[in-house]
């Protein structure tokens, strides 16, 4: 599976079209928005189940030790930089947000003959990596709140939580903040917004360049993986994870996408 980079110029142009009062994009063809169905189809996140609301039953450091197996004295928390009144920067460790880089280092490789609890630790760490780097990102990109561990306590009998609603709510909130305050940076599930744009709008959409081999031809390992994603993956967003080509250079700029949005007409929207 190939990594997809977020196109900051495309995102900026879409933010300019976002209207917080209607939670929708105002386009030449009318209003459009991202729905729960889009979240489910593009990412496969559940859109049913319990809300992500829960009261912690212990200190975050204790929860991290219990569910990730990281002793308190080995826990690496995200560093937060704050500016004081005299404009001097003060760096402090977060009390609840884990450093993603250190988390990756610790759980990069599963040990040989792992115990069940070690498998669970690695499984939770992988989920935290996905949540912190893709779904619930912050502007720094190097932290993930430990609070998400509360929803992964019993992996043997997991409770279904509504991750899709949480992701969509965060995206709506970040788009509204960006549209109203003209912030230089926004965070949240911006990759979801990009995949939605590629799927629905003719804006910077890449072309999948993988072609099935002719009868008798063999696939190399990477091509076999791509074929699996194209033919068997039930998540629609996975189609963009194979090899693709861009007609628009990544340095096209926000002005290019502004002009492309102005040119959208009926029949060009999926």
C-alpha atoms as a printed R data frame, in Angstrom:
    type eleno elety resid chain resno       x       y       z
1   ATOM     1    CA   UNK     A     1   0.000   0.000   0.000
2   ATOM     2    CA   UNK     A     2   1.363   3.392  -0.966
3   ATOM     3    CA   UNK     A     3   1.384   6.428   1.278
4   ATOM     4    CA   UNK     A     4  -0.857   9.299   0.206
5   ATOM     5    CA   UNK     A     5   0.443  12.798   0.892
6   ATOM     6    CA   UNK     A     6  -2.069  15.492   1.763
7   ATOM     7    CA   UNK     A     7  -2.270  18.204  -0.906
8   ATOM     8    CA   UNK     A     8  -2.195  21.376   1.192
9   ATOM     9    CA   UNK     A     9  -3.179  23.572  -1.751
10  ATOM    10    CA   UNK     A    10  -6.286  21.532  -2.500
11  ATOM    11    CA   UNK     A    11  -7.247  21.579   1.181
12  ATOM    12    CA   UNK     A    12  -6.760  25.359   1.380
13  ATOM    13    CA   UNK     A    13  -8.988  25.946  -1.647
14  ATOM    14    CA   UNK     A    14 -11.727  23.745  -0.180
15  ATOM    15    CA   UNK     A    15 -11.529  25.486   3.201
16  ATOM    16    CA   UNK     A    16 -12.225  28.789   1.452
17  ATOM    17    CA   UNK     A    17 -15.476  27.307   0.119
18  ATOM    18    CA   UNK     A    18 -16.620  25.968   3.496
19  ATOM    19    CA   UNK     A    19 -19.555  27.694   5.212
20  ATOM    20    CA   UNK     A    20 -19.830  26.973   8.962
21  ATOM    21    CA   UNK     A    21 -23.493  28.009   9.138
22  ATOM    22    CA   UNK     A    22 -24.487  25.117   6.852
23  ATOM    23    CA   UNK     A    23 -21.520  22.761   7.336
24  ATOM    24    CA   UNK     A    24 -21.146  22.509   3.582
25  ATOM    25    CA   UNK     A    25 -19.016  23.615   0.653
26  ATOM    26    CA   UNK     A    26 -20.588  26.317  -1.515
27  ATOM    27    CA   UNK     A    27 -19.689  25.406  -5.092
28  ATOM    28    CA   UNK     A    28 -20.824  26.672  -8.518
29  ATOM    29    CA   UNK     A    29 -23.170  23.657  -8.761
30  ATOM    30    CA   UNK     A    30 -24.665  24.158  -5.286
31  ATOM    31    CA   UNK     A    31 -23.875  22.943  -1.785
32  ATOM    32    CA   UNK     A    32 -21.996  19.719  -1.070
33  ATOM    33    CA   UNK     A    33 -20.713  18.174   2.118
34  ATOM    34    CA   UNK     A    34 -19.032  15.083   3.512
35  ATOM    35    CA   UNK     A    35 -21.484  12.630   5.055
36  ATOM    36    CA   UNK     A    36 -21.250   9.630   7.351
37  ATOM    37    CA   UNK     A    37 -21.754   7.447   4.301
38  ATOM    38    CA   UNK     A    38 -18.607   8.959   2.795
39  ATOM    39    CA   UNK     A    39 -16.676   8.244   5.997
40  ATOM    40    CA   UNK     A    40 -17.845   4.634   5.974
41  ATOM    41    CA   UNK     A    41 -17.167   4.066   2.264
42  ATOM    42    CA   UNK     A    42 -13.817   5.861   2.050
43  ATOM    43    CA   UNK     A    43 -12.291   4.750   5.332
44  ATOM    44    CA   UNK     A    44 -14.424   1.888   6.594
45  ATOM    45    CA   UNK     A    45 -14.857   3.488  10.014
46  ATOM    46    CA   UNK     A    46 -17.957   2.317  11.918
47  ATOM    47    CA   UNK     A    47 -20.816   4.832  11.913
48  ATOM    48    CA   UNK     A    48 -22.875   2.970  14.500
49  ATOM    49    CA   UNK     A    49 -22.172   2.141  18.114
50  ATOM    50    CA   UNK     A    50 -21.446   3.932  21.358
51  ATOM    51    CA   UNK     A    51 -20.152   7.523  21.361
52  ATOM    52    CA   UNK     A    52 -16.515   8.170  22.245
53  ATOM    53    CA   UNK     A    53 -17.335   9.448  25.722
54  ATOM    54    CA   UNK     A    54 -15.901   7.940  28.858
55  ATOM    55    CA   UNK     A    55 -14.494   8.963  32.223
56  ATOM    56    CA   UNK     A    56 -10.961   7.819  32.979
57  ATOM    57    CA   UNK     A    57 -10.743   5.322  35.844
58  ATOM    58    CA   UNK     A    58  -7.118   6.181  36.701
59  ATOM    59    CA   UNK     A    59  -4.256   8.560  35.917
60  ATOM    60    CA   UNK     A    60  -3.217   8.564  32.256
61  ATOM    61    CA   UNK     A    61   0.242   7.283  33.123
62  ATOM    62    CA   UNK     A    62  -1.329   4.288  34.895
63  ATOM    63    CA   UNK     A    63  -3.622   3.585  31.933
64  ATOM    64    CA   UNK     A    64  -0.659   3.715  29.542
65  ATOM    65    CA   UNK     A    65   1.286   1.277  31.718
66  ATOM    66    CA   UNK     A    66  -1.654  -1.128  31.992
67  ATOM    67    CA   UNK     A    67  -2.754  -1.123  28.334
68  ATOM    68    CA   UNK     A    68   0.577  -0.572  26.547
69  ATOM    69    CA   UNK     A    69   2.967  -2.122  29.041
70  ATOM    70    CA   UNK     A    70   5.140   1.015  29.218
71  ATOM    71    CA   UNK     A    71   6.440   1.737  32.748
72  ATOM    72    CA   UNK     A    72   5.804   5.245  34.002
73  ATOM    73    CA   UNK     A    73   9.498   6.159  33.987
74  ATOM    74    CA   UNK     A    74   9.787   5.075  30.310
75  ATOM    75    CA   UNK     A    75   6.778   6.926  28.993
76  ATOM    76    CA   UNK     A    76   7.579   9.642  26.452
77  ATOM    77    CA   UNK     A    77   4.933  12.332  26.356
78  ATOM    78    CA   UNK     A    78   4.466  14.875  23.604
79  ATOM    79    CA   UNK     A    79   6.251  18.166  24.186
80  ATOM    80    CA   UNK     A    80   4.097  21.275  24.025
81  ATOM    81    CA   UNK     A    81   5.536  24.700  23.282
82  ATOM    82    CA   UNK     A    82   3.779  27.654  24.884
83  ATOM    83    CA   UNK     A    83   4.573  31.345  24.519
84  ATOM    84    CA   UNK     A    84   4.552  33.499  27.631
85  ATOM    85    CA   UNK     A    85   3.682  37.164  27.809
86  ATOM    86    CA   UNK     A    86   7.296  38.192  27.222
87  ATOM    87    CA   UNK     A    87   7.216  36.196  23.953
88  ATOM    88    CA   UNK     A    88   9.631  33.580  25.295
89  ATOM    89    CA   UNK     A    89   8.797  29.975  24.422
90  ATOM    90    CA   UNK     A    90   8.371  27.430  27.218
91  ATOM    91    CA   UNK     A    91   8.478  23.721  26.401
92  ATOM    92    CA   UNK     A    92   6.526  21.375  28.655
93  ATOM    93    CA   UNK     A    93   5.587  17.725  28.539
94  ATOM    94    CA   UNK     A    94   1.917  16.987  27.946
95  ATOM    95    CA   UNK     A    95   0.148  15.173  30.769
96  ATOM    96    CA   UNK     A    96  -1.946  12.978  28.486
97  ATOM    97    CA   UNK     A    97  -0.600  12.970  24.911
98  ATOM    98    CA   UNK     A    98   1.952  10.331  23.863
99  ATOM    99    CA   UNK     A    99   4.866  11.057  21.547
100 ATOM   100    CA   UNK     A   100   4.163   9.192  18.295
101 ATOM   101    CA   UNK     A   101   7.801   8.876  17.280
102 ATOM   102    CA   UNK     A   102   8.757   7.144  20.529
103 ATOM   103    CA   UNK     A   103   5.670   4.962  20.298
104 ATOM   104    CA   UNK     A   104   6.733   3.786  16.825
105 ATOM   105    CA   UNK     A   105  10.248   3.020  18.053
106 ATOM   106    CA   UNK     A   106   9.019   0.924  20.954
107 ATOM   107    CA   UNK     A   107   6.466  -1.113  19.006
108 ATOM   108    CA   UNK     A   108   8.219  -1.293  15.648
109 ATOM   109    CA   UNK     A   109   8.822  -5.043  15.851
110 ATOM   110    CA   UNK     A   110   6.768  -7.716  17.571
111 ATOM   111    CA   UNK     A   111   9.042  -9.939  19.716
112 ATOM   112    CA   UNK     A   112   9.516 -13.609  18.920
113 ATOM   113    CA   UNK     A   113   6.999 -15.917  20.594
114 ATOM   114    CA   UNK     A   114   5.022 -13.020  22.074
115 ATOM   115    CA   UNK     A   115   2.614 -13.464  24.954
116 ATOM   116    CA   UNK     A   116  -1.034 -12.519  24.481
117 ATOM   117    CA   UNK     A   117  -0.592  -9.312  26.448
118 ATOM   118    CA   UNK     A   118   2.352  -8.281  24.236
119 ATOM   119    CA   UNK     A   119   0.246  -8.862  21.118
120 ATOM   120    CA   UNK     A   120  -2.465  -6.672  22.651
121 ATOM   121    CA   UNK     A   121   0.067  -3.947  23.481
122 ATOM   122    CA   UNK     A   122   1.268  -3.883  19.884
123 ATOM   123    CA   UNK     A   123  -2.303  -3.925  18.543
124 ATOM   124    CA   UNK     A   124  -3.253  -0.904  20.670
125 ATOM   125    CA   UNK     A   125  -0.066   0.909  19.646
126 ATOM   126    CA   UNK     A   126  -0.910   0.344  15.973
127 ATOM   127    CA   UNK     A   127  -4.394   1.755  16.461
128 ATOM   128    CA   UNK     A   128  -2.943   4.774  18.274
129 ATOM   129    CA   UNK     A   129  -0.551   5.300  15.344
130 ATOM   130    CA   UNK     A   130  -3.476   5.343  12.891
131 ATOM   131    CA   UNK     A   131  -5.545   7.648  15.094
132 ATOM   132    CA   UNK     A   132  -2.717  10.092  15.776
133 ATOM   133    CA   UNK     A   133  -1.213  10.264  12.282
134 ATOM   134    CA   UNK     A   134  -4.327   9.981  10.087
135 ATOM   135    CA   UNK     A   135  -7.709  10.264  11.819
136 ATOM   136    CA   UNK     A   136  -7.335  12.660  14.767
137 ATOM   137    CA   UNK     A   137  -4.189  14.524  13.823
138 ATOM   138    CA   UNK     A   138  -3.043  17.738  15.490
139 ATOM   139    CA   UNK     A   139  -1.051  20.534  13.885
140 ATOM   140    CA   UNK     A   140   2.242  19.213  15.234
141 ATOM   141    CA   UNK     A   141   1.721  15.697  13.885
142 ATOM   142    CA   UNK     A   142   3.782  14.127  16.673
143 ATOM   143    CA   UNK     A   143   1.269  13.287  19.381
144 ATOM   144    CA   UNK     A   144  -1.758  11.119  20.129
145 ATOM   145    CA   UNK     A   145  -3.953  11.488  23.242
146 ATOM   146    CA   UNK     A   146  -3.775   8.540  25.629
147 ATOM   147    CA   UNK     A   147  -7.531   8.884  26.184
148 ATOM   148    CA   UNK     A   148  -8.187   6.692  23.127
149 ATOM   149    CA   UNK     A   149  -6.788   3.741  25.066
150 ATOM   150    CA   UNK     A   150  -9.982   3.752  27.134
151 ATOM   151    CA   UNK     A   151 -11.875   2.442  24.122
152 ATOM   152    CA   UNK     A   152  -9.472  -0.468  23.561
153 ATOM   153    CA   UNK     A   153  -9.449  -2.104  26.965
154 ATOM   154    CA   UNK     A   154 -10.836  -5.583  26.218
155 ATOM   155    CA   UNK     A   155  -9.621  -6.585  22.754
156 ATOM   156    CA   UNK     A   156 -11.071 -10.071  23.191
157 ATOM   157    CA   UNK     A   157 -14.604  -8.702  23.430
158 ATOM   158    CA   UNK     A   158 -14.386  -5.237  21.896
159 ATOM   159    CA   UNK     A   159 -17.209  -2.757  22.207
160 ATOM   160    CA   UNK     A   160 -18.242  -1.095  18.944
161 ATOM   161    CA   UNK     A   161 -17.696   2.646  19.124
162 ATOM   162    CA   UNK     A   162 -18.799   5.245  16.617
163 ATOM   163    CA   UNK     A   163 -15.388   6.329  15.338
164 ATOM   164    CA   UNK     A   164 -16.897   7.636  12.114
165 ATOM   165    CA   UNK     A   165 -19.035  10.277  13.805
166 ATOM   166    CA   UNK     A   166 -16.068  11.436  15.907
167 ATOM   167    CA   UNK     A   167 -13.872  11.808  12.813
168 ATOM   168    CA   UNK     A   168 -16.541  13.683  10.845
169 ATOM   169    CA   UNK     A   169 -17.323  15.994  13.782
170 ATOM   170    CA   UNK     A   170 -13.636  16.879  14.122
171 ATOM   171    CA   UNK     A   171 -13.349  17.564  10.394
172 ATOM   172    CA   UNK     A   172 -16.410  19.845  10.462
173 ATOM   173    CA   UNK     A   173 -14.994  21.698  13.453
174 ATOM   174    CA   UNK     A   174 -11.560  22.183  11.887
175 ATOM   175    CA   UNK     A   175 -13.044  23.357   8.586
176 ATOM   176    CA   UNK     A   176 -15.230  25.862  10.416
177 ATOM   177    CA   UNK     A   177 -12.310  27.167  12.466
178 ATOM   178    CA   UNK     A   178 -10.207  27.521   9.328
179 ATOM   179    CA   UNK     A   179 -12.990  29.292   7.408
180 ATOM   180    CA   UNK     A   180 -13.861  31.776  10.146
181 ATOM   181    CA   UNK     A   181 -10.504  32.642  11.665
182 ATOM   182    CA   UNK     A   182  -8.344  32.298   8.556
183 ATOM   183    CA   UNK     A   183  -5.876  30.141  10.410
184 ATOM   184    CA   UNK     A   184  -2.624  29.221   8.706
185 ATOM   185    CA   UNK     A   185  -2.947  25.613   9.840
186 ATOM   186    CA   UNK     A   186  -5.774  23.201  10.478
187 ATOM   187    CA   UNK     A   187  -5.628  19.584  11.588
188 ATOM   188    CA   UNK     A   188  -7.937  16.606  11.830
189 ATOM   189    CA   UNK     A   189  -8.756  13.982   9.178
190 ATOM   190    CA   UNK     A   190  -7.590  16.040   6.198
191 ATOM   191    CA   UNK     A   191  -6.768  12.890   4.226
192 ATOM   192    CA   UNK     A   192 -10.467  12.005   4.427
193 ATOM   193    CA   UNK     A   193 -11.310  15.400   2.915
194 ATOM   194    CA   UNK     A   194  -8.805  14.836   0.113
195 ATOM   195    CA   UNK     A   195 -10.145  11.358  -0.708
196 ATOM   196    CA   UNK     A   196 -13.674  12.760  -0.712
197 ATOM   197    CA   UNK     A   197 -12.602  15.487  -3.138
198 ATOM   198    CA   UNK     A   198 -10.883  12.978  -5.430
199 ATOM   199    CA   UNK     A   199 -13.981  10.778  -5.391
200 ATOM   200    CA   UNK     A   200 -16.597  13.500  -5.846
201 ATOM   201    CA   UNK     A   201 -14.958  16.449  -7.586
202 ATOM   202    CA   UNK     A   202 -12.655  16.875 -10.609
203 ATOM   203    CA   UNK     A   203  -9.939  18.516  -8.498
204 ATOM   204    CA   UNK     A   204  -6.416  17.124  -8.729
205 ATOM   205    CA   UNK     A   205  -7.792  13.610  -9.029
206 ATOM   206    CA   UNK     A   206  -4.986  11.148  -9.878
207 ATOM   207    CA   UNK     A   207  -5.299   8.391 -12.409
208 ATOM   208    CA   UNK     A   208  -4.742   4.811 -11.320
209 ATOM   209    CA   UNK     A   209  -1.990   3.494 -13.575
210 ATOM   210    CA   UNK     A   210  -1.948  -0.143 -12.500
211 ATOM   211    CA   UNK     A   211  -2.923  -2.407 -15.367
212 ATOM   212    CA   UNK     A   212  -3.775  -6.072 -15.054
213 ATOM   213    CA   UNK     A   213  -1.256  -8.320 -16.808
214 ATOM   214    CA   UNK     A   214  -2.132 -10.228 -19.899
215 ATOM   215    CA   UNK     A   215  -2.835 -13.925 -19.601
216 ATOM   216    CA   UNK     A   216   0.373 -15.809 -18.881
217 ATOM   217    CA   UNK     A   217   2.260 -12.810 -17.493
218 ATOM   218    CA   UNK     A   218   3.416 -12.927 -13.885
219 ATOM   219    CA   UNK     A   219   3.089 -10.154 -11.309
220 ATOM   220    CA   UNK     A   220   5.900  -9.007  -9.073
221 ATOM   221    CA   UNK     A   221   5.246  -8.700  -5.346
222 ATOM   222    CA   UNK     A   222   4.219  -5.017  -5.453
223 ATOM   223    CA   UNK     A   223   1.876  -5.544  -8.410
224 ATOM   224    CA   UNK     A   224   0.221  -8.501  -6.670
225 ATOM   225    CA   UNK     A   225  -0.444  -6.285  -3.654
226 ATOM   226    CA   UNK     A   226  -1.946  -3.591  -5.871
227 ATOM   227    CA   UNK     A   227  -4.215  -6.103  -7.606
228 ATOM   228    CA   UNK     A   228  -5.539  -7.253  -4.248
229 ATOM   229    CA   UNK     A   229  -6.382  -3.672  -3.312
230 ATOM   230    CA   UNK     A   230  -8.132  -3.021  -6.611
231 ATOM   231    CA   UNK     A   231 -10.168  -6.217  -6.774
232 ATOM   232    CA   UNK     A   232 -10.891  -7.328  -3.239
233 ATOM   233    CA   UNK     A   233 -10.697  -4.393  -0.849
234 ATOM   234    CA   UNK     A   234 -14.214  -3.420   0.272
235 ATOM   235    CA   UNK     A   235 -13.063   0.078   1.282
236 ATOM   236    CA   UNK     A   236 -13.543   2.471  -1.620
237 ATOM   237    CA   UNK     A   237 -10.759   4.775  -0.432
238 ATOM   238    CA   UNK     A   238  -8.236   1.957  -0.907
239 ATOM   239    CA   UNK     A   239  -8.351   2.502  -4.672
240 ATOM   240    CA   UNK     A   240  -6.146   5.552  -4.176
241 ATOM   241    CA   UNK     A   241  -3.473   3.522  -2.340
242 ATOM   242    CA   UNK     A   242  -2.123   1.881  -5.494
243 ATOM   243    CA   UNK     A   243   0.222   3.407  -8.064
244 ATOM   244    CA   UNK     A   244  -1.264   6.486  -9.676
245 ATOM   245    CA   UNK     A   245  -0.211   9.446 -11.800
246 ATOM   246    CA   UNK     A   246  -1.046  13.116 -11.275
247 ATOM   247    CA   UNK     A   247  -1.920  15.431 -14.140
248 ATOM   248    CA   UNK     A   248  -1.536  18.343 -11.720
249 ATOM   249    CA   UNK     A   249   1.878  18.957 -10.092
250 ATOM   250    CA   UNK     A   250   1.902  19.080  -6.288
251 ATOM   251    CA   UNK     A   251   3.245  22.633  -6.488
252 ATOM   252    CA   UNK     A   252   0.261  23.907  -8.499
253 ATOM   253    CA   UNK     A   253  -0.736  26.251  -5.672
254 ATOM   254    CA   UNK     A   254  -4.022  27.290  -4.102
255 ATOM   255    CA   UNK     A   255  -4.852  29.716  -6.936
256 ATOM   256    CA   UNK     A   256  -4.926  26.846  -9.427
257 ATOM   257    CA   UNK     A   257  -7.515  24.970  -7.372
258 ATOM   258    CA   UNK     A   258  -9.547  28.146  -6.847
259 ATOM   259    CA   UNK     A   259  -9.833  28.479 -10.617
260 ATOM   260    CA   UNK     A   260 -10.665  24.792 -11.034
261 ATOM   261    CA   UNK     A   261 -13.468  25.054  -8.473
262 ATOM   262    CA   UNK     A   262 -14.902  28.034 -10.355
263 ATOM   263    CA   UNK     A   263 -15.040  25.874 -13.490
264 ATOM   264    CA   UNK     A   264 -17.031  23.025 -11.924
265 ATOM   265    CA   UNK     A   265 -20.317  22.432 -13.767
266 ATOM   266    CA   UNK     A   266 -23.201  20.005 -13.539
267 ATOM   267    CA   UNK     A   267 -22.196  16.564 -14.756
268 ATOM   268    CA   UNK     A   268 -18.647  16.838 -13.434
269 ATOM   269    CA   UNK     A   269 -19.652  15.992  -9.852
270 ATOM   270    CA   UNK     A   270 -19.989  12.361  -8.728
